[in-house]
PDB file of C-alpha atoms in Angstrom:
ATOM      1  CA  UNK A   7      -0.023   0.073   0.030  1.00  0.00           C
ATOM      2  CA  UNK A   8       1.217   3.479  -1.011  1.00  0.00           C
ATOM      3  CA  UNK A   9       0.616   6.398   1.342  1.00  0.00           C
ATOM      4  CA  UNK A  10      -0.252   9.600  -0.386  1.00  0.00           C
ATOM      5  CA  UNK A  11       1.974  12.486  -0.430  1.00  0.00           C
ATOM      6  CA  UNK A  12       1.037  14.893   2.424  1.00  0.00           C
ATOM      7  CA  UNK A  13       2.402  18.350   3.324  1.00  0.00           C
ATOM      8  CA  UNK A  14       3.867  18.371   6.855  1.00  0.00           C
ATOM      9  CA  UNK A  15       1.833  20.335   9.347  1.00  0.00           C
ATOM     10  CA  UNK A  16       4.309  23.025  10.358  1.00  0.00           C
ATOM     11  CA  UNK A  17       2.178  25.544  12.015  1.00  0.00           C
ATOM     12  CA  UNK A  18      -1.438  25.223  13.709  1.00  0.00           C
ATOM     13  CA  UNK A  19      -4.054  26.761  11.647  1.00  0.00           C
ATOM     14  CA  UNK A  20      -5.019  30.484  13.085  1.00  0.00           C
ATOM     15  CA  UNK A  21      -8.227  30.837  15.027  1.00  0.00           C
ATOM     16  CA  UNK A  22     -10.988  31.747  12.676  1.00  0.00           C
ATOM     17  CA  UNK A  23     -13.123  35.063  12.558  1.00  0.00           C
ATOM     18  CA  UNK A  24     -16.110  32.964  13.982  1.00  0.00           C
ATOM     19  CA  UNK A  25     -14.049  31.547  16.859  1.00  0.00           C
ATOM     20  CA  UNK A  26     -12.930  35.093  17.878  1.00  0.00           C
ATOM     21  CA  UNK A  27     -16.363  36.644  17.543  1.00  0.00           C
ATOM     22  CA  UNK A  28     -17.831  33.422  19.454  1.00  0.00           C
ATOM     23  CA  UNK A  29     -15.412  34.045  22.336  1.00  0.00           C
ATOM     24  CA  UNK A  30     -16.145  37.836  22.421  1.00  0.00           C
ATOM     25  CA  UNK A  31     -19.896  37.221  22.465  1.00  0.00           C
ATOM     26  CA  UNK A  32     -19.621  34.450  25.031  1.00  0.00           C
ATOM     27  CA  UNK A  33     -17.691  36.271  27.525  1.00  0.00           C
ATOM     28  CA  UNK A  34     -20.345  39.168  27.015  1.00  0.00           C
ATOM     29  CA  UNK A  35     -23.121  37.020  27.585  1.00  0.00           C
ATOM     30  CA  UNK A  36     -21.537  35.202  30.722  1.00  0.00           C
ATOM     31  CA  UNK A  37     -20.387  38.628  32.327  1.00  0.00           C
ATOM     32  CA  UNK A  38     -23.835  39.946  31.723  1.00  0.00           C
ATOM     33  CA  UNK A  39     -22.459  42.830  29.367  1.00  0.00           C
ATOM     34  CA  UNK A  40     -25.022  41.292  27.227  1.00  0.00           C
ATOM     35  CA  UNK A  41     -27.754  40.806  29.943  1.00  0.00           C
ATOM     36  CA  UNK A  42     -30.761  38.285  29.378  1.00  0.00           C
ATOM     37  CA  UNK A  43     -33.367  39.909  27.114  1.00  0.00           C
ATOM     38  CA  UNK A  44     -30.930  41.892  25.070  1.00  0.00           C
ATOM     39  CA  UNK A  45     -31.830  41.998  21.327  1.00  0.00           C
ATOM     40  CA  UNK A  46     -28.733  41.602  19.106  1.00  0.00           C
ATOM     41  CA  UNK A  47     -28.381  42.444  15.642  1.00  0.00           C
ATOM     42  CA  UNK A  48     -26.231  40.325  13.094  1.00  0.00           C
ATOM     43  CA  UNK A  49     -25.765  43.303  10.700  1.00  0.00           C
ATOM     44  CA  UNK A  50     -24.870  45.684  13.633  1.00  0.00           C
ATOM     45  CA  UNK A  51     -22.362  43.547  15.238  1.00  0.00           C
ATOM     46  CA  UNK A  52     -20.736  42.798  12.056  1.00  0.00           C
ATOM     47  CA  UNK A  53     -20.401  46.494  11.593  1.00  0.00           C
ATOM     48  CA  UNK A  54     -19.131  47.063  15.044  1.00  0.00           C
ATOM     49  CA  UNK A  55     -16.470  44.364  14.688  1.00  0.00           C
ATOM     50  CA  UNK A  56     -15.666  45.276  11.122  1.00  0.00           C
ATOM     51  CA  UNK A  57     -16.258  41.778   9.893  1.00  0.00           C
ATOM     52  CA  UNK A  58     -18.549  40.204   7.112  1.00  0.00           C
ATOM     53  CA  UNK A  59     -21.888  38.898   8.360  1.00  0.00           C
ATOM     54  CA  UNK A  60     -21.242  35.181   7.752  1.00  0.00           C
ATOM     55  CA  UNK A  61     -18.755  34.631  10.819  1.00  0.00           C
ATOM     56  CA  UNK A  62     -21.244  36.510  12.974  1.00  0.00           C
ATOM     57  CA  UNK A  63     -24.036  34.272  11.764  1.00  0.00           C
ATOM     58  CA  UNK A  64     -21.762  31.174  12.570  1.00  0.00           C
ATOM     59  CA  UNK A  65     -21.136  32.399  15.943  1.00  0.00           C
ATOM     60  CA  UNK A  66     -24.616  33.098  16.683  1.00  0.00           C
ATOM     61  CA  UNK A  67     -25.582  29.551  15.727  1.00  0.00           C
ATOM     62  CA  UNK A  68     -22.853  28.202  18.057  1.00  0.00           C
ATOM     63  CA  UNK A  69     -24.303  30.311  20.799  1.00  0.00           C
ATOM     64  CA  UNK A  70     -27.757  29.181  20.148  1.00  0.00           C
ATOM     65  CA  UNK A  71     -26.768  25.652  20.581  1.00  0.00           C
ATOM     66  CA  UNK A  72     -25.440  26.308  24.036  1.00  0.00           C
ATOM     67  CA  UNK A  73     -28.964  27.971  24.684  1.00  0.00           C
ATOM     68  CA  UNK A  74     -27.560  31.460  25.026  1.00  0.00           C
ATOM     69  CA  UNK A  75     -29.433  33.147  21.925  1.00  0.00           C
ATOM     70  CA  UNK A  76     -32.897  32.763  20.708  1.00  0.00           C
ATOM     71  CA  UNK A  77     -32.905  32.757  16.860  1.00  0.00           C
ATOM     72  CA  UNK A  78     -36.314  32.826  15.227  1.00  0.00           C
ATOM     73  CA  UNK A  79     -37.366  33.533  11.688  1.00  0.00           C
ATOM     74  CA  UNK A  80     -38.699  37.192  11.127  1.00  0.00           C
ATOM     75  CA  UNK A  81     -37.944  38.007  14.777  1.00  0.00           C
ATOM     76  CA  UNK A  82     -35.088  39.815  16.568  1.00  0.00           C
ATOM     77  CA  UNK A  83     -32.492  37.491  17.752  1.00  0.00           C
ATOM     78  CA  UNK A  84     -32.387  37.759  21.720  1.00  0.00           C
ATOM     79  CA  UNK A  85     -30.146  36.596  24.522  1.00  0.00           C
ATOM     80  CA  UNK A  86     -32.004  34.019  26.456  1.00  0.00           C
ATOM     81  CA  UNK A  87     -32.956  34.343  29.993  1.00  0.00           C
ATOM     82  CA  UNK A  88     -31.780  31.973  32.420  1.00  0.00           C
ATOM     83  CA  UNK A  89     -33.278  28.807  32.943  1.00  0.00           C
ATOM     84  CA  UNK A  90     -33.282  27.571  36.628  1.00  0.00           C
ATOM     85  CA  UNK A  91     -33.618  24.083  35.394  1.00  0.00           C
ATOM     86  CA  UNK A  92     -30.782  24.092  32.886  1.00  0.00           C
ATOM     87  CA  UNK A  93     -28.453  25.651  35.793  1.00  0.00           C
ATOM     88  CA  UNK A  94     -29.311  22.617  38.034  1.00  0.00           C
ATOM     89  CA  UNK A  95     -29.072  20.076  35.115  1.00  0.00           C
ATOM     90  CA  UNK A  96     -25.665  21.422  34.271  1.00  0.00           C
ATOM     91  CA  UNK A  97     -24.376  21.535  37.991  1.00  0.00           C
ATOM     92  CA  UNK A  98     -25.326  17.914  38.043  1.00  0.00           C
ATOM     93  CA  UNK A  99     -23.209  16.836  35.022  1.00  0.00           C
ATOM     94  CA  UNK A 100     -20.258  19.085  36.077  1.00  0.00           C
ATOM     95  CA  UNK A 101     -20.102  17.848  39.550  1.00  0.00           C
ATOM     96  CA  UNK A 102     -20.312  14.049  38.341  1.00  0.00           C
ATOM     97  CA  UNK A 103     -17.502  14.789  35.938  1.00  0.00           C
ATOM     98  CA  UNK A 104     -15.251  16.960  38.128  1.00  0.00           C
ATOM     99  CA  UNK A 105     -15.471  14.743  41.119  1.00  0.00           C
ATOM    100  CA  UNK A 106     -14.179  11.912  39.035  1.00  0.00           C
ATOM    101  CA  UNK A 107     -11.399  13.947  37.709  1.00  0.00           C
ATOM    102  CA  UNK A 108     -10.544  14.766  41.338  1.00  0.00           C
ATOM    103  CA  UNK A 109     -10.181  11.082  42.123  1.00  0.00           C
ATOM    104  CA  UNK A 110      -7.748  10.672  39.219  1.00  0.00           C
ATOM    105  CA  UNK A 111      -5.956  14.024  40.275  1.00  0.00           C
ATOM    106  CA  UNK A 112      -5.407  12.734  43.899  1.00  0.00           C
ATOM    107  CA  UNK A 113      -3.620   9.640  42.585  1.00  0.00           C
ATOM    108  CA  UNK A 114      -1.365  11.495  40.245  1.00  0.00           C
ATOM    109  CA  UNK A 115      -0.708  14.394  42.820  1.00  0.00           C
ATOM    110  CA  UNK A 116       2.811  15.625  43.539  1.00  0.00           C
ATOM    111  CA  UNK A 117       4.854  18.668  44.712  1.00  0.00           C
ATOM    112  CA  UNK A 118       4.988  20.144  41.111  1.00  0.00           C
ATOM    113  CA  UNK A 119       1.168  19.976  40.922  1.00  0.00           C
ATOM    114  CA  UNK A 120       0.879  21.611  44.348  1.00  0.00           C
ATOM    115  CA  UNK A 121       2.856  24.486  43.333  1.00  0.00           C
ATOM    116  CA  UNK A 122       0.975  25.034  40.118  1.00  0.00           C
ATOM    117  CA  UNK A 123      -2.378  25.266  41.888  1.00  0.00           C
ATOM    118  CA  UNK A 124      -0.739  27.306  44.916  1.00  0.00           C
ATOM    119  CA  UNK A 125       0.578  29.742  42.217  1.00  0.00           C
ATOM    120  CA  UNK A 126      -3.155  30.256  41.047  1.00  0.00           C
ATOM    121  CA  UNK A 127      -4.396  30.626  44.445  1.00  0.00           C
ATOM    122  CA  UNK A 128      -2.014  33.467  44.905  1.00  0.00           C
ATOM    123  CA  UNK A 129      -3.228  35.117  41.713  1.00  0.00           C
ATOM    124  CA  UNK A 130      -6.854  34.691  43.175  1.00  0.00           C
ATOM    125  CA  UNK A 131      -5.734  36.371  46.210  1.00  0.00           C
ATOM    126  CA  UNK A 132      -4.628  39.630  44.239  1.00  0.00           C
ATOM    127  CA  UNK A 133      -7.840  39.515  42.505  1.00  0.00           C
ATOM    128  CA  UNK A 134     -10.149  39.477  45.498  1.00  0.00           C
ATOM    129  CA  UNK A 135     -10.651  43.137  45.654  1.00  0.00           C
ATOM    130  CA  UNK A 136     -10.488  43.778  41.893  1.00  0.00           C
ATOM    131  CA  UNK A 137     -13.449  45.892  40.753  1.00  0.00           C
ATOM    132  CA  UNK A 138     -13.337  43.934  37.462  1.00  0.00           C
ATOM    133  CA  UNK A 139     -14.860  40.533  38.703  1.00  0.00           C
ATOM    134  CA  UNK A 140     -13.949  38.917  35.254  1.00  0.00           C
ATOM    135  CA  UNK A 141     -10.241  38.638  36.459  1.00  0.00           C
ATOM    136  CA  UNK A 142     -11.190  36.372  39.285  1.00  0.00           C
ATOM    137  CA  UNK A 143     -13.689  34.460  37.366  1.00  0.00           C
ATOM    138  CA  UNK A 144     -11.079  33.569  34.750  1.00  0.00           C
ATOM    139  CA  UNK A 145      -8.775  32.335  37.621  1.00  0.00           C
ATOM    140  CA  UNK A 146     -11.453  30.211  39.033  1.00  0.00           C
ATOM    141  CA  UNK A 147     -12.019  28.799  35.626  1.00  0.00           C
ATOM    142  CA  UNK A 148      -8.211  27.941  35.341  1.00  0.00           C
ATOM    143  CA  UNK A 149      -8.021  26.385  38.834  1.00  0.00           C
ATOM    144  CA  UNK A 150     -10.622  23.800  37.759  1.00  0.00           C
ATOM    145  CA  UNK A 151      -9.424  23.317  34.353  1.00  0.00           C
ATOM    146  CA  UNK A 152      -5.949  22.532  35.841  1.00  0.00           C
ATOM    147  CA  UNK A 153      -7.596  19.772  38.105  1.00  0.00           C
ATOM    148  CA  UNK A 154      -8.644  18.173  35.089  1.00  0.00           C
ATOM    149  CA  UNK A 155      -5.369  18.479  33.339  1.00  0.00           C
ATOM    150  CA  UNK A 156      -3.420  17.059  36.351  1.00  0.00           C
ATOM    151  CA  UNK A 157      -5.892  14.186  36.450  1.00  0.00           C
ATOM    152  CA  UNK A 158      -4.801  13.304  32.775  1.00  0.00           C
ATOM    153  CA  UNK A 159      -8.250  14.102  31.352  1.00  0.00           C
ATOM    154  CA  UNK A 160      -7.752  17.743  30.160  1.00  0.00           C
ATOM    155  CA  UNK A 161     -10.622  16.788  27.432  1.00  0.00           C
ATOM    156  CA  UNK A 162     -13.166  16.579  30.332  1.00  0.00           C
ATOM    157  CA  UNK A 163     -12.700  20.361  30.695  1.00  0.00           C
ATOM    158  CA  UNK A 164     -14.248  20.880  27.353  1.00  0.00           C
ATOM    159  CA  UNK A 165     -17.309  18.789  28.400  1.00  0.00           C
ATOM    160  CA  UNK A 166     -17.608  20.651  31.682  1.00  0.00           C
ATOM    161  CA  UNK A 167     -17.355  24.119  29.851  1.00  0.00           C
ATOM    162  CA  UNK A 168     -20.085  23.194  27.456  1.00  0.00           C
ATOM    163  CA  UNK A 169     -22.298  22.127  30.222  1.00  0.00           C
ATOM    164  CA  UNK A 170     -21.670  24.776  32.875  1.00  0.00           C
ATOM    165  CA  UNK A 171     -22.303  27.619  30.386  1.00  0.00           C
ATOM    166  CA  UNK A 172     -25.858  27.699  31.815  1.00  0.00           C
ATOM    167  CA  UNK A 173     -24.320  28.173  35.430  1.00  0.00           C
ATOM    168  CA  UNK A 174     -21.772  30.801  34.495  1.00  0.00           C
ATOM    169  CA  UNK A 175     -24.152  33.842  34.410  1.00  0.00           C
ATOM    170  CA  UNK A 176     -25.488  32.952  37.919  1.00  0.00           C
ATOM    171  CA  UNK A 177     -21.864  32.330  39.116  1.00  0.00           C
ATOM    172  CA  UNK A 178     -20.986  35.754  37.750  1.00  0.00           C
ATOM    173  CA  UNK A 179     -23.778  37.553  39.498  1.00  0.00           C
ATOM    174  CA  UNK A 180     -22.694  36.225  42.847  1.00  0.00           C
ATOM    175  CA  UNK A 181     -18.983  37.119  42.485  1.00  0.00           C
ATOM    176  CA  UNK A 182     -19.119  39.927  45.175  1.00  0.00           C
ATOM    177  CA  UNK A 183     -15.881  40.427  47.327  1.00  0.00           C
ATOM    178  CA  UNK A 184     -17.313  38.212  49.977  1.00  0.00           C
ATOM    179  CA  UNK A 185     -18.317  35.484  47.636  1.00  0.00           C
ATOM    180  CA  UNK A 186     -14.733  35.579  46.035  1.00  0.00           C
ATOM    181  CA  UNK A 187     -13.251  35.139  49.622  1.00  0.00           C
ATOM    182  CA  UNK A 188     -15.369  32.123  50.213  1.00  0.00           C
ATOM    183  CA  UNK A 189     -14.622  30.670  46.692  1.00  0.00           C
ATOM    184  CA  UNK A 190     -10.946  31.265  47.469  1.00  0.00           C
ATOM    185  CA  UNK A 191     -11.172  29.396  50.838  1.00  0.00           C
ATOM    186  CA  UNK A 192     -12.909  26.656  49.382  1.00  0.00           C
ATOM    187  CA  UNK A 193     -10.239  26.316  46.603  1.00  0.00           C
ATOM    188  CA  UNK A 194      -7.588  26.299  49.294  1.00  0.00           C
ATOM    189  CA  UNK A 195      -9.247  23.623  51.355  1.00  0.00           C
ATOM    190  CA  UNK A 196      -9.357  21.332  48.183  1.00  0.00           C
ATOM    191  CA  UNK A 197      -5.721  21.982  47.807  1.00  0.00           C
ATOM    192  CA  UNK A 198      -4.720  21.394  51.341  1.00  0.00           C
ATOM    193  CA  UNK A 199      -6.671  18.113  51.472  1.00  0.00           C
ATOM    194  CA  UNK A 200      -4.871  16.886  48.448  1.00  0.00           C
ATOM    195  CA  UNK A 201      -1.408  17.935  49.842  1.00  0.00           C
ATOM    196  CA  UNK A 202      -2.431  15.858  53.057  1.00  0.00           C
ATOM    197  CA  UNK A 203      -3.400  12.844  50.736  1.00  0.00           C
ATOM    198  CA  UNK A 204      -6.940  13.025  51.808  1.00  0.00           C
ATOM    199  CA  UNK A 205      -8.769  12.505  48.306  1.00  0.00           C
ATOM    200  CA  UNK A 206     -12.247  11.851  50.313  1.00  0.00           C
ATOM    201  CA  UNK A 207     -12.051  15.129  51.947  1.00  0.00           C
ATOM    202  CA  UNK A 208     -10.932  16.846  48.848  1.00  0.00           C
ATOM    203  CA  UNK A 209     -13.917  15.445  46.947  1.00  0.00           C
ATOM    204  CA  UNK A 210     -16.376  16.371  49.640  1.00  0.00           C
ATOM    205  CA  UNK A 211     -15.230  19.831  49.711  1.00  0.00           C
ATOM    206  CA  UNK A 212     -15.359  20.023  45.773  1.00  0.00           C
ATOM    207  CA  UNK A 213     -18.996  18.717  45.982  1.00  0.00           C
ATOM    208  CA  UNK A 214     -20.096  21.133  48.389  1.00  0.00           C
ATOM    209  CA  UNK A 215     -18.135  23.796  46.457  1.00  0.00           C
ATOM    210  CA  UNK A 216     -19.744  23.041  43.344  1.00  0.00           C
ATOM    211  CA  UNK A 217     -23.311  22.402  44.948  1.00  0.00           C
ATOM    212  CA  UNK A 218     -23.395  25.895  46.243  1.00  0.00           C
ATOM    213  CA  UNK A 219     -25.099  26.980  42.819  1.00  0.00           C
ATOM    214  CA  UNK A 220     -28.374  25.167  43.916  1.00  0.00           C
ATOM    215  CA  UNK A 221     -29.139  27.692  46.577  1.00  0.00           C
ATOM    216  CA  UNK A 222     -27.468  30.554  44.736  1.00  0.00           C
ATOM    217  CA  UNK A 223     -29.655  30.279  41.859  1.00  0.00           C
ATOM    218  CA  UNK A 224     -32.760  30.688  43.866  1.00  0.00           C
ATOM    219  CA  UNK A 225     -31.426  33.700  45.613  1.00  0.00           C
ATOM    220  CA  UNK A 226     -30.317  35.127  42.232  1.00  0.00           C
ATOM    221  CA  UNK A 227     -33.804  34.581  40.743  1.00  0.00           C
ATOM    222  CA  UNK A 228     -35.390  36.591  43.512  1.00  0.00           C
ATOM    223  CA  UNK A 229     -32.876  39.450  43.205  1.00  0.00           C
ATOM    224  CA  UNK A 230     -32.848  39.581  39.371  1.00  0.00           C
ATOM    225  CA  UNK A 231     -36.154  38.474  38.385  1.00  0.00           C
ATOM    226  CA  UNK A 232     -35.620  40.015  34.935  1.00  0.00           C
ATOM    227  CA  UNK A 233     -33.027  37.763  34.132  1.00  0.00           C
ATOM    228  CA  UNK A 234     -34.759  34.432  34.487  1.00  0.00           C
ATOM    229  CA  UNK A 235     -37.094  32.512  32.117  1.00  0.00           C
ATOM    230  CA  UNK A 236     -40.454  32.926  33.601  1.00  0.00           C
ATOM    231  CA  UNK A 237     -40.171  36.662  34.245  1.00  0.00           C
ATOM    232  CA  UNK A 238     -43.343  38.375  33.601  1.00  0.00           C
ATOM    233  CA  UNK A 239     -42.896  41.087  31.033  1.00  0.00           C
ATOM    234  CA  UNK A 240     -45.925  42.912  32.233  1.00  0.00           C
ATOM    235  CA  UNK A 241     -44.463  43.889  35.433  1.00  0.00           C
ATOM    236  CA  UNK A 242     -42.218  47.032  35.911  1.00  0.00           C
ATOM    237  CA  UNK A 243     -38.779  45.840  34.834  1.00  0.00           C
ATOM    238  CA  UNK A 244     -35.708  46.809  37.016  1.00  0.00           C
ATOM    239  CA  UNK A 245     -33.271  47.718  34.263  1.00  0.00           C
ATOM    240  CA  UNK A 246     -34.880  47.125  30.930  1.00  0.00           C
ATOM    241  CA  UNK A 247     -32.806  44.879  28.431  1.00  0.00           C
ATOM    242  CA  UNK A 248     -30.955  46.925  26.181  1.00  0.00           C
ATOM    243  CA  UNK A 249     -32.001  47.012  22.305  1.00  0.00           C
ATOM    244  CA  UNK A 250     -29.160  46.225  20.055  1.00  0.00           C
ATOM    245  CA  UNK A 251     -25.483  45.423  20.806  1.00  0.00           C
ATOM    246  CA  UNK A 252     -22.965  47.490  22.774  1.00  0.00           C
ATOM    247  CA  UNK A 253     -19.808  45.574  23.295  1.00  0.00           C
ATOM    248  CA  UNK A 254     -16.749  47.179  25.012  1.00  0.00           C
TER     249      UNK A 254
END
């Protein structure tokens, strides 16, 4: 059998315009820069980002598959409101996957891994009082991603990322300075347990840490009713969703 001639893969393909637009919009939705109920225009966004409409259309489709955009014929595309059921379903799946990763992580744990996670914790400490909560959110993401990587299952983080998308808007709403300190303490406790070789304790803390969203989502639903699915549009709205797109 003769193998076909192939050109060596000398470099990785650059990220596409669709990928970049998707990331910008994903971040804007998660951070509530584009809050639930906001109408977004494909044409306006393409003009603002100085791109053609096709990559914007493709990014919109990917976001709709995650449940972030509602795209309907002859009607404005809109950022979806938060579904409490979707948040709880995502929390169930995320906890199952990440708890299994943590068990594998504990088996492979060594001093290098400990230093890597403690470095992340130090960065979290520096971001505790940052007015921009997105910095702490990104470090939180990195912390959990590294646990999957140490476990030898980096691919699991992509599965978790897809599932937890519905959780992230609620999590972002809760990232007050006090909650950041609680999250930091919970992360520290997980690493302390791993350092001590107590995998059972580490998993228990992780489950409690991820399970916090179950009570949080109900509190956020009371405080930010307009962001949730069953919001009655006939009632006075605290902060009317913006028309169009306004990305920074």
